[in-house]
Amino acid sequence: MTAPLPASTDVLVVGAGPAGSAAAAWLARAGVEVLLVDMAVFPRDKTCGDGLTPRAIHELSRLGLEDWLRAHPVNTGLRAHGFGQTLELPWPGGTLPSWGSAVPRTELDDHLRTTAIKSGASAVDGWKAVDATVAGSRVVGVTFKTGDQTSYVACNRLVVADGVRSPLGKVLGREWHRDTVYGVAGRSYVTSSRTDDPWISSHLELRGERGEVLSGYGWVFPLGTGEVNLGAGTLATAKRPARQGMGQSAIKPLMRIYAETIREEFGIEGDLRAEASALLPMGGAVTGVAGRNWALIGDAAGCVNPLNGEGIDYGLETGRLAAETLQQHDDLAEVWPALLREHYGEAFSVARRLAGIATNPRLVAALGPIGMRSDWLMTLALRWMGNLVTDEDRDRAARVWRWAGRRSLARDHRRPFL
């Protein structure tokens, strides 16, 4: 039976994925009364590649989870395949860790939620947020449902971390703009002889049933469990939707074609299982991310990397940043979008522009072989595509990335989070 909800709390966090659990953990550690609520009953699955980049490792380590992570597979970098080439590209390190990992979201999210609880947060699952009550310019409470039961929780402040579709965000006015690039991704699990491979693999040359080059990529992430996470992602825009960028209905067949093309090389046995797909708003392509006493974080705020579909690191980061901001400011309406633009605006802008180019299969076919001939270019691409550039980095590659971001922002007709 679903546990009852309390009548009130200081900070209410809706959604217990990486973003919501991180926010709840940091708030509780600061002595704030916080309630974490999710519509699912944990442990629960989440459509995801399960990969943890060095940026995500950095945030998880800040939460005190490095030893737990090291009990899982540790990878040293990316093995990139495509256009007749295979390159092994170590994680660049710098101010970030020089290693990554992969943990199934069923386990990762459950552990992060438990971390929030151990930090002092209260948590209840199995309740779906369906409405928010607004008085003046403030949210004063949220209505939840489970089965035929309804419950109301009064709150002083609200953090919305309810995922890419963000139903509660929509109630509050959040809007997703598809005129910039978005992702369509599918993932599965399958038995593989490379379950303990120290490299994650990405295939940058995806082909359809007729052998045509598609605007997408495939991945194989070793899980150390006898299985790998095998998936495929494609990019689309409003100008290049569905058929050209592949639609959600087509991603699973594409994933199976991809699995067959690498079956022998990766020692894949049997059929794919637990196939799932999702649409991904990317690069801050949303508006309405904050009000006076509420803020959207993680996927709900469109904080997904346009070049690789990564969202766990941004979820963890925005959870921490939201916890800090809630303690420092009484009015988030302007502060929170400005903070998101400060941290992610330049990188998201240039990444959206590059990803938009990648929605053109002809350009992918023309430029792909050129890039794959150069270890130097691909090393730069790995760092930029993975957003493995921090504010502290001062090397040439970081300076070029930030310069490109500023130039890109100046040309945007719709800037991130605006």
Short mmCIF file of C-alpha atoms in Angstrom, two decimals:
data_model
loop_
_atom_site.label_atom_id
_atom_site.label_comp_id
_atom_site.label_asym_id
_atom_site.label_seq_id
_atom_site.Cartn_x
_atom_site.Cartn_y
_atom_site.Cartn_z
CA MET A 1 0.00 0.00 0.00
CA THR A 2 1.27 3.48 -0.88
CA ALA A 3 2.45 5.47 2.14
CA PRO A 4 0.48 8.65 2.94
CA LEU A 5 1.88 12.09 2.16
CA PRO A 6 2.54 14.65 4.91
CA ALA A 7 0.32 17.73 4.95
CA SER A 8 3.16 20.21 4.45
CA THR A 9 6.88 20.72 3.98
CA ASP A 10 9.33 23.56 3.53
CA VAL A 11 10.76 22.40 0.17
CA LEU A 12 8.85 19.93 -1.98
CA VAL A 13 10.85 18.10 -4.66
CA VAL A 14 8.76 16.37 -7.33
CA GLY A 15 10.68 13.63 -9.12
CA ALA A 16 13.32 11.33 -7.59
CA GLY A 17 15.67 10.83 -10.52
CA PRO A 18 19.27 12.06 -10.31
CA ALA A 19 18.23 15.74 -10.38
CA GLY A 20 15.53 15.52 -7.72
CA SER A 21 17.45 13.19 -5.43
CA ALA A 22 20.58 15.36 -5.66
CA ALA A 23 18.56 18.48 -4.83
CA ALA A 24 16.91 16.73 -1.87
CA ALA A 25 20.23 15.40 -0.58
CA TRP A 26 21.98 18.77 -0.71
CA LEU A 27 19.02 20.58 0.86
CA ALA A 28 18.74 18.04 3.68
CA ARG A 29 22.47 18.26 4.38
CA ALA A 30 22.03 22.02 4.75
CA GLY A 31 19.37 21.44 7.41
CA VAL A 32 16.37 22.26 5.22
CA GLU A 33 13.13 20.34 5.66
CA VAL A 34 12.57 18.61 2.31
CA LEU A 35 10.07 16.08 0.97
CA LEU A 36 10.95 14.02 -2.13
CA VAL A 37 7.98 12.54 -4.04
CA ASP A 38 7.94 10.38 -7.19
CA MET A 39 5.07 8.86 -9.15
CA ALA A 40 6.87 5.51 -9.51
CA VAL A 41 7.54 2.94 -6.81
CA PHE A 42 11.27 2.41 -6.39
CA PRO A 43 13.31 0.68 -7.60
CA ARG A 44 12.05 1.60 -11.08
CA ASP A 45 13.50 1.61 -14.59
CA LYS A 46 14.29 4.68 -16.69
CA THR A 47 14.99 4.79 -20.43
CA CYS A 48 18.68 5.73 -20.56
CA GLY A 49 22.08 4.68 -21.85
CA ASP A 50 23.21 4.23 -18.21
CA GLY A 51 26.58 5.84 -19.02
CA LEU A 52 28.31 8.06 -16.46
CA THR A 53 30.77 10.54 -17.95
CA PRO A 54 33.61 12.07 -15.90
CA ARG A 55 31.35 15.08 -15.37
CA ALA A 56 28.74 12.84 -13.73
CA ILE A 57 31.43 11.01 -11.76
CA HIS A 58 32.59 14.38 -10.40
CA GLU A 59 29.10 15.23 -9.10
CA LEU A 60 28.50 11.76 -7.66
CA SER A 61 31.85 11.95 -5.88
CA ARG A 62 30.81 15.28 -4.34
CA LEU A 63 27.84 13.42 -2.89
CA GLY A 64 30.26 10.91 -1.32
CA LEU A 65 29.56 8.04 -3.73
CA GLU A 66 33.00 7.44 -5.30
CA ASP A 67 33.67 4.18 -3.43
CA TRP A 68 30.22 2.90 -4.40
CA LEU A 69 30.90 3.80 -8.03
CA ARG A 70 34.27 2.05 -8.07
CA ALA A 71 32.50 -1.19 -7.15
CA HIS A 72 30.94 -0.93 -10.63
CA PRO A 73 32.65 -1.01 -14.04
CA VAL A 74 35.28 1.69 -14.51
CA ASN A 75 35.98 2.77 -18.07
CA THR A 76 38.96 4.73 -19.32
CA GLY A 77 37.48 6.41 -22.36
CA LEU A 78 35.55 6.12 -25.61
CA ARG A 79 36.20 3.70 -28.43
CA ALA A 80 34.82 5.46 -31.51
CA HIS A 81 33.89 3.39 -34.58
CA GLY A 82 32.92 4.62 -38.02
CA PHE A 83 33.81 5.13 -41.66
CA GLY A 84 36.39 2.36 -41.67
CA GLN A 85 38.21 3.58 -38.55
CA THR A 86 38.34 2.69 -34.86
CA LEU A 87 39.90 5.15 -32.41
CA GLU A 88 40.46 4.70 -28.68
CA LEU A 89 40.14 8.09 -26.99
CA PRO A 90 40.97 8.29 -23.25
CA TRP A 91 38.87 10.61 -21.11
CA PRO A 92 40.70 13.95 -21.19
CA GLY A 93 40.86 14.47 -17.43
CA GLY A 94 41.87 18.05 -16.66
CA THR A 95 39.77 19.38 -13.79
CA LEU A 96 37.42 16.39 -14.11
CA PRO A 97 38.10 12.74 -13.20
CA SER A 98 39.86 10.65 -15.84
CA TRP A 99 37.40 7.77 -15.60
CA GLY A 100 33.76 6.99 -16.25
CA SER A 101 31.31 4.22 -15.42
CA ALA A 102 27.95 2.73 -16.30
CA VAL A 103 25.25 1.75 -13.81
CA PRO A 104 21.71 0.67 -14.77
CA ARG A 105 19.27 3.43 -13.87
CA THR A 106 17.18 0.98 -11.85
CA GLU A 107 20.13 0.73 -9.45
CA LEU A 108 21.57 4.25 -9.79
CA ASP A 109 18.35 6.13 -9.16
CA ASP A 110 17.38 3.90 -6.25
CA HIS A 111 20.80 4.46 -4.65
CA LEU A 112 20.60 8.23 -5.15
CA ARG A 113 17.11 8.31 -3.59
CA THR A 114 18.45 6.31 -0.64
CA THR A 115 21.35 8.77 -0.38
CA ALA A 116 18.83 11.64 -0.12
CA ILE A 117 16.94 9.79 2.61
CA LYS A 118 20.15 9.06 4.53
CA SER A 119 21.01 12.76 4.21
CA GLY A 120 17.81 13.63 6.08
CA ALA A 121 15.17 14.04 3.36
CA SER A 122 11.73 12.48 3.70
CA ALA A 123 10.66 10.46 0.66
CA VAL A 124 7.37 8.97 -0.50
CA ASP A 125 6.87 7.16 -3.81
CA GLY A 126 3.82 6.08 -5.78
CA TRP A 127 2.16 9.53 -5.91
CA LYS A 128 1.80 11.50 -9.17
CA ALA A 129 1.80 15.31 -9.09
CA VAL A 130 -1.22 16.47 -11.09
CA ASP A 131 -1.73 20.13 -10.20
CA ALA A 132 -0.20 23.10 -8.43
CA THR A 133 -2.01 25.74 -6.40
CA VAL A 134 -0.76 29.27 -7.00
CA ALA A 135 -1.52 32.22 -4.71
CA GLY A 136 -0.38 35.50 -6.18
CA SER A 137 3.00 34.70 -7.72
CA ARG A 138 3.86 31.79 -5.42
CA VAL A 139 3.16 28.07 -5.53
CA VAL A 140 1.63 27.19 -2.17
CA GLY A 141 0.96 23.52 -2.67
CA VAL A 142 0.79 20.53 -5.02
CA THR A 143 -2.01 18.02 -5.54
CA PHE A 144 -1.04 14.35 -5.93
CA LYS A 145 -2.95 11.26 -7.01
CA THR A 146 -2.46 7.52 -6.57
CA GLY A 147 -5.18 5.23 -7.83
CA ASP A 148 -8.45 6.84 -6.74
CA GLN A 149 -6.84 8.72 -3.84
CA THR A 150 -5.98 12.44 -3.88
CA SER A 151 -3.68 14.23 -1.46
CA TYR A 152 -2.47 17.82 -1.08
CA VAL A 153 0.94 18.93 0.20
CA ALA A 154 1.46 22.57 1.18
CA CYS A 155 4.96 23.91 0.57
CA ASN A 156 7.00 27.08 0.86
CA ARG A 157 9.21 26.26 -2.11
CA LEU A 158 9.02 23.79 -5.00
CA VAL A 159 11.62 21.98 -7.13
CA VAL A 160 10.27 20.28 -10.26
CA ALA A 161 12.36 17.34 -11.46
CA ASP A 162 9.71 15.22 -13.18
CA GLY A 163 11.59 14.38 -16.37
CA VAL A 164 11.59 15.24 -20.05
CA ARG A 165 7.81 15.55 -20.39
CA SER A 166 7.49 17.42 -17.06
CA PRO A 167 3.71 17.27 -16.56
CA LEU A 168 3.92 19.49 -13.47
CA GLY A 169 6.17 21.89 -15.36
CA LYS A 170 3.47 22.19 -18.05
CA VAL A 171 0.93 23.10 -15.37
CA LEU A 172 3.28 25.92 -14.33
CA GLY A 173 3.78 27.16 -17.90
CA ARG A 174 6.84 25.26 -19.09
CA GLU A 175 7.02 25.04 -22.90
CA TRP A 176 9.28 22.93 -25.10
CA HIS A 177 10.39 24.56 -28.38
CA ARG A 178 11.14 22.09 -31.17
CA ASP A 179 12.66 24.63 -33.54
CA THR A 180 16.04 23.65 -32.08
CA VAL A 181 17.48 20.15 -32.21
CA TYR A 182 15.99 17.39 -30.08
CA GLY A 183 16.78 13.72 -29.65
CA VAL A 184 15.03 10.41 -30.20
CA ALA A 185 16.76 7.61 -28.28
CA GLY A 186 16.25 3.91 -27.68
CA ARG A 187 18.01 1.53 -25.33
CA SER A 188 18.07 -2.18 -24.61
CA TYR A 189 20.03 -4.79 -22.67
CA VAL A 190 21.71 -7.81 -24.22
CA THR A 191 24.26 -10.49 -23.32
CA SER A 192 27.74 -9.67 -24.63
CA SER A 193 31.29 -10.99 -24.31
CA ARG A 194 32.40 -7.37 -23.78
CA THR A 195 30.52 -6.83 -20.54
CA ASP A 196 33.85 -6.04 -18.78
CA ASP A 197 35.38 -3.94 -21.58
CA PRO A 198 37.34 -0.96 -20.13
CA TRP A 199 36.07 1.23 -22.98
CA ILE A 200 32.58 2.42 -23.82
CA SER A 201 31.88 2.16 -27.53
CA SER A 202 30.13 4.58 -29.84
CA HIS A 203 29.39 3.94 -33.51
CA LEU A 204 29.25 7.24 -35.34
CA GLU A 205 28.19 5.67 -38.64
CA LEU A 206 24.68 4.29 -38.40
CA ARG A 207 23.06 2.79 -41.47
CA GLY A 208 19.49 1.84 -42.27
CA GLU A 209 18.08 -1.31 -43.86
CA ARG A 210 19.15 -0.17 -47.35
CA GLY A 211 22.68 0.73 -46.22
CA GLU A 212 22.02 4.48 -46.21
CA VAL A 213 23.86 6.69 -43.71
CA LEU A 214 21.55 8.05 -41.00
CA SER A 215 21.92 11.08 -38.76
CA GLY A 216 22.50 9.17 -35.57
CA TYR A 217 24.81 7.09 -33.46
CA GLY A 218 24.86 3.79 -31.62
CA TRP A 219 26.43 2.85 -28.31
CA VAL A 220 27.52 -0.15 -26.28
CA PHE A 221 28.14 0.49 -22.57
CA PRO A 222 29.62 -2.43 -20.58
CA LEU A 223 27.79 -3.11 -17.30
CA GLY A 224 29.97 -5.86 -15.82
CA THR A 225 26.88 -8.01 -15.26
CA GLY A 226 27.16 -10.24 -18.31
CA GLU A 227 25.19 -7.67 -20.28
CA VAL A 228 25.74 -4.36 -22.03
CA ASN A 229 23.44 -1.41 -22.54
CA LEU A 230 22.98 -1.24 -26.31
CA GLY A 231 21.18 1.71 -27.81
CA ALA A 232 20.81 4.13 -30.66
CA GLY A 233 20.00 7.80 -30.88
CA THR A 234 19.10 10.15 -33.68
CA LEU A 235 18.68 13.90 -33.91
CA ALA A 236 15.79 15.88 -35.33
CA THR A 237 14.42 19.40 -35.62
CA ALA A 238 11.04 20.82 -36.56
CA LYS A 239 12.44 21.20 -40.11
CA ARG A 240 13.79 17.64 -40.13
CA PRO A 241 11.30 15.62 -38.05
CA ALA A 242 10.29 11.95 -37.89
CA ARG A 243 11.26 10.32 -41.20
CA GLN A 244 14.45 12.30 -41.85
CA GLY A 245 15.64 12.37 -38.25
CA MET A 246 13.98 8.99 -37.52
CA GLY A 247 10.95 8.95 -35.28
CA GLN A 248 10.27 7.30 -31.94
CA SER A 249 8.40 4.49 -33.70
CA ALA A 250 11.43 3.77 -35.91
CA ILE A 251 14.16 3.82 -33.27
CA LYS A 252 13.59 0.27 -31.99
CA PRO A 253 13.86 -1.34 -35.45
CA LEU A 254 17.00 0.76 -36.05
CA MET A 255 18.42 -0.48 -32.74
CA ARG A 256 17.89 -4.09 -33.82
CA ILE A 257 19.58 -3.46 -37.17
CA TYR A 258 22.50 -1.89 -35.33
CA ALA A 259 22.74 -4.88 -32.97
CA GLU A 260 22.94 -7.29 -35.92
CA THR A 261 25.74 -5.30 -37.57
CA ILE A 262 27.94 -5.56 -34.45
CA ARG A 263 26.76 -8.96 -33.16
CA GLU A 264 29.92 -10.88 -34.03
CA GLU A 265 32.38 -8.13 -33.05
CA PHE A 266 30.80 -7.62 -29.61
CA GLY A 267 29.93 -11.27 -28.93
CA ILE A 268 26.22 -10.49 -28.67
CA GLU A 269 24.02 -13.47 -27.80
CA GLY A 270 20.26 -13.71 -28.04
CA ASP A 271 17.67 -11.01 -28.55
CA LEU A 272 17.53 -7.51 -27.15
CA ARG A 273 15.47 -7.17 -23.98
CA ALA A 274 13.82 -4.29 -22.10
CA GLU A 275 13.69 -2.16 -25.26
CA ALA A 276 12.48 1.37 -24.55
CA SER A 277 12.54 4.74 -26.28
CA ALA A 278 12.12 8.41 -25.43
CA LEU A 279 12.00 11.91 -26.90
CA LEU A 280 14.59 14.28 -25.44
CA PRO A 281 14.27 18.07 -25.29
CA MET A 282 17.87 19.28 -25.48
CA GLY A 283 20.11 22.25 -24.96
CA GLY A 284 17.79 24.37 -22.82
CA ALA A 285 15.09 24.45 -25.51
CA VAL A 286 12.41 25.24 -22.94
CA THR A 287 10.90 28.37 -21.45
CA GLY A 288 9.09 28.85 -18.18
CA VAL A 289 11.73 27.16 -16.02
CA ALA A 290 11.14 29.19 -12.85
CA GLY A 291 8.75 31.32 -10.84
CA ARG A 292 9.07 33.25 -7.64
CA ASN A 293 9.45 30.20 -5.37
CA TRP A 294 9.83 27.30 -7.81
CA ALA A 295 12.35 26.01 -10.34
CA LEU A 296 12.64 23.26 -12.95
CA ILE A 297 15.85 21.21 -12.97
CA GLY A 298 17.48 18.43 -14.98
CA ASP A 299 15.56 16.96 -17.91
CA ALA A 300 12.49 19.03 -17.00
CA ALA A 301 14.52 22.16 -17.79
CA GLY A 302 15.85 20.73 -21.06
CA CYS A 303 19.30 20.19 -19.56
CA VAL A 304 20.39 17.45 -21.96
CA ASN A 305 23.55 17.57 -24.08
CA PRO A 306 22.53 18.09 -27.74
CA LEU A 307 25.58 16.22 -29.02
CA ASN A 308 25.37 12.97 -27.05
CA GLY A 309 22.02 12.89 -25.24
CA GLU A 310 23.69 12.91 -21.82
CA GLY A 311 21.50 14.24 -19.02
CA ILE A 312 22.60 12.58 -15.78
CA ASP A 313 25.49 14.99 -15.19
CA TYR A 314 23.29 18.06 -15.74
CA GLY A 315 20.61 16.57 -13.51
CA LEU A 316 23.09 16.13 -10.67
CA GLU A 317 24.58 19.59 -11.24
CA THR A 318 21.28 21.44 -11.44
CA GLY A 319 20.07 19.61 -8.35
CA ARG A 320 23.04 20.91 -6.40
CA LEU A 321 22.79 24.40 -7.89
CA ALA A 322 19.06 24.59 -7.13
CA ALA A 323 19.69 23.61 -3.51
CA GLU A 324 22.28 26.39 -3.21
CA THR A 325 20.10 28.96 -4.97
CA LEU A 326 17.03 28.23 -2.83
CA GLN A 327 19.09 29.03 0.26
CA GLN A 328 20.47 32.28 -1.18
CA HIS A 329 17.47 33.86 -2.96
CA ASP A 330 13.82 34.47 -2.14
CA ASP A 331 12.74 35.11 -5.74
CA LEU A 332 13.86 32.61 -8.40
CA ALA A 333 11.89 33.94 -11.38
CA GLU A 334 14.86 35.74 -12.93
CA VAL A 335 17.71 34.29 -10.90
CA TRP A 336 17.29 30.65 -11.91
CA PRO A 337 17.05 31.07 -15.72
CA ALA A 338 20.01 33.47 -15.56
CA LEU A 339 22.02 30.91 -13.61
CA LEU A 340 21.22 28.18 -16.12
CA ARG A 341 22.30 30.45 -18.97
CA GLU A 342 25.50 31.34 -17.13
CA HIS A 343 26.46 27.70 -16.61
CA TYR A 344 25.18 26.12 -19.82
CA GLY A 345 24.19 28.83 -22.32
CA GLU A 346 27.38 28.97 -24.38
CA ALA A 347 27.95 25.21 -24.47
CA PHE A 348 24.32 24.42 -25.26
CA SER A 349 24.14 27.06 -27.98
CA VAL A 350 27.15 25.85 -29.95
CA ALA A 351 26.24 22.21 -29.33
CA ARG A 352 22.72 22.79 -30.69
CA ARG A 353 24.20 24.40 -33.78
CA LEU A 354 26.59 21.51 -34.38
CA ALA A 355 23.87 18.95 -33.67
CA GLY A 356 21.60 20.73 -36.14
CA ILE A 357 24.22 20.17 -38.82
CA ALA A 358 24.34 16.50 -37.83
CA THR A 359 20.64 16.07 -38.66
CA ASN A 360 21.69 16.15 -42.34
CA PRO A 361 22.74 12.60 -43.35
CA ARG A 362 24.61 13.88 -46.42
CA LEU A 363 26.83 16.08 -44.29
CA VAL A 364 27.40 13.21 -41.86
CA ALA A 365 28.50 10.99 -44.76
CA ALA A 366 30.80 13.71 -46.14
CA LEU A 367 32.39 14.95 -42.92
CA GLY A 368 32.49 11.73 -40.90
CA PRO A 369 35.45 10.12 -42.70
CA ILE A 370 37.47 13.34 -42.41
CA GLY A 371 37.01 13.54 -38.65
CA MET A 372 37.71 9.84 -38.06
CA ARG A 373 41.11 10.12 -39.77
CA SER A 374 42.41 12.41 -37.03
CA ASP A 375 43.01 11.31 -33.42
CA TRP A 376 43.54 14.99 -32.55
CA LEU A 377 40.20 16.10 -34.01
CA MET A 378 38.33 13.23 -32.40
CA THR A 379 39.96 13.89 -29.02
CA LEU A 380 38.75 17.48 -29.26
CA ALA A 381 35.34 16.25 -30.37
CA LEU A 382 35.13 13.85 -27.41
CA ARG A 383 35.86 16.67 -25.00
CA TRP A 384 33.46 19.09 -26.62
CA MET A 385 30.70 16.56 -27.33
CA GLY A 386 30.85 15.34 -23.74
CA ASN A 387 30.93 18.92 -22.40
CA LEU A 388 34.08 17.96 -20.53
CA VAL A 389 35.10 21.61 -20.26
CA THR A 390 34.63 23.28 -16.90
CA ASP A 391 34.70 26.94 -15.89
CA GLU A 392 38.11 26.29 -14.33
CA ASP A 393 39.74 25.00 -17.53
CA ARG A 394 42.05 27.53 -19.18
CA ASP A 395 43.72 25.45 -21.92
CA ARG A 396 43.40 26.27 -25.62
CA ALA A 397 40.63 23.76 -26.32
CA ALA A 398 38.54 25.21 -23.48
CA ARG A 399 39.13 28.77 -24.67
CA VAL A 400 38.13 27.87 -28.25
CA TRP A 401 34.95 26.15 -27.00
CA ARG A 402 33.92 29.16 -24.94
CA TRP A 403 34.74 31.54 -27.81
CA ALA A 404 32.59 29.45 -30.16
CA GLY A 405 29.82 29.45 -27.56
CA ARG A 406 29.82 33.24 -27.30
CA ARG A 407 29.74 33.62 -31.08
CA SER A 408 26.93 31.07 -31.33
CA LEU A 409 24.85 32.79 -28.65
CA ALA A 410 25.11 36.08 -30.52
CA ARG A 411 23.53 34.42 -33.58
CA ASP A 412 20.76 32.49 -31.81
CA HIS A 413 17.18 33.48 -32.58
CA ARG A 414 16.17 31.64 -29.42
CA ARG A 415 18.78 31.46 -26.69
CA PRO A 416 18.79 28.58 -24.20
CA PHE A 417 16.13 28.92 -21.49
CA LEU A 418 14.62 32.00 -23.23
#
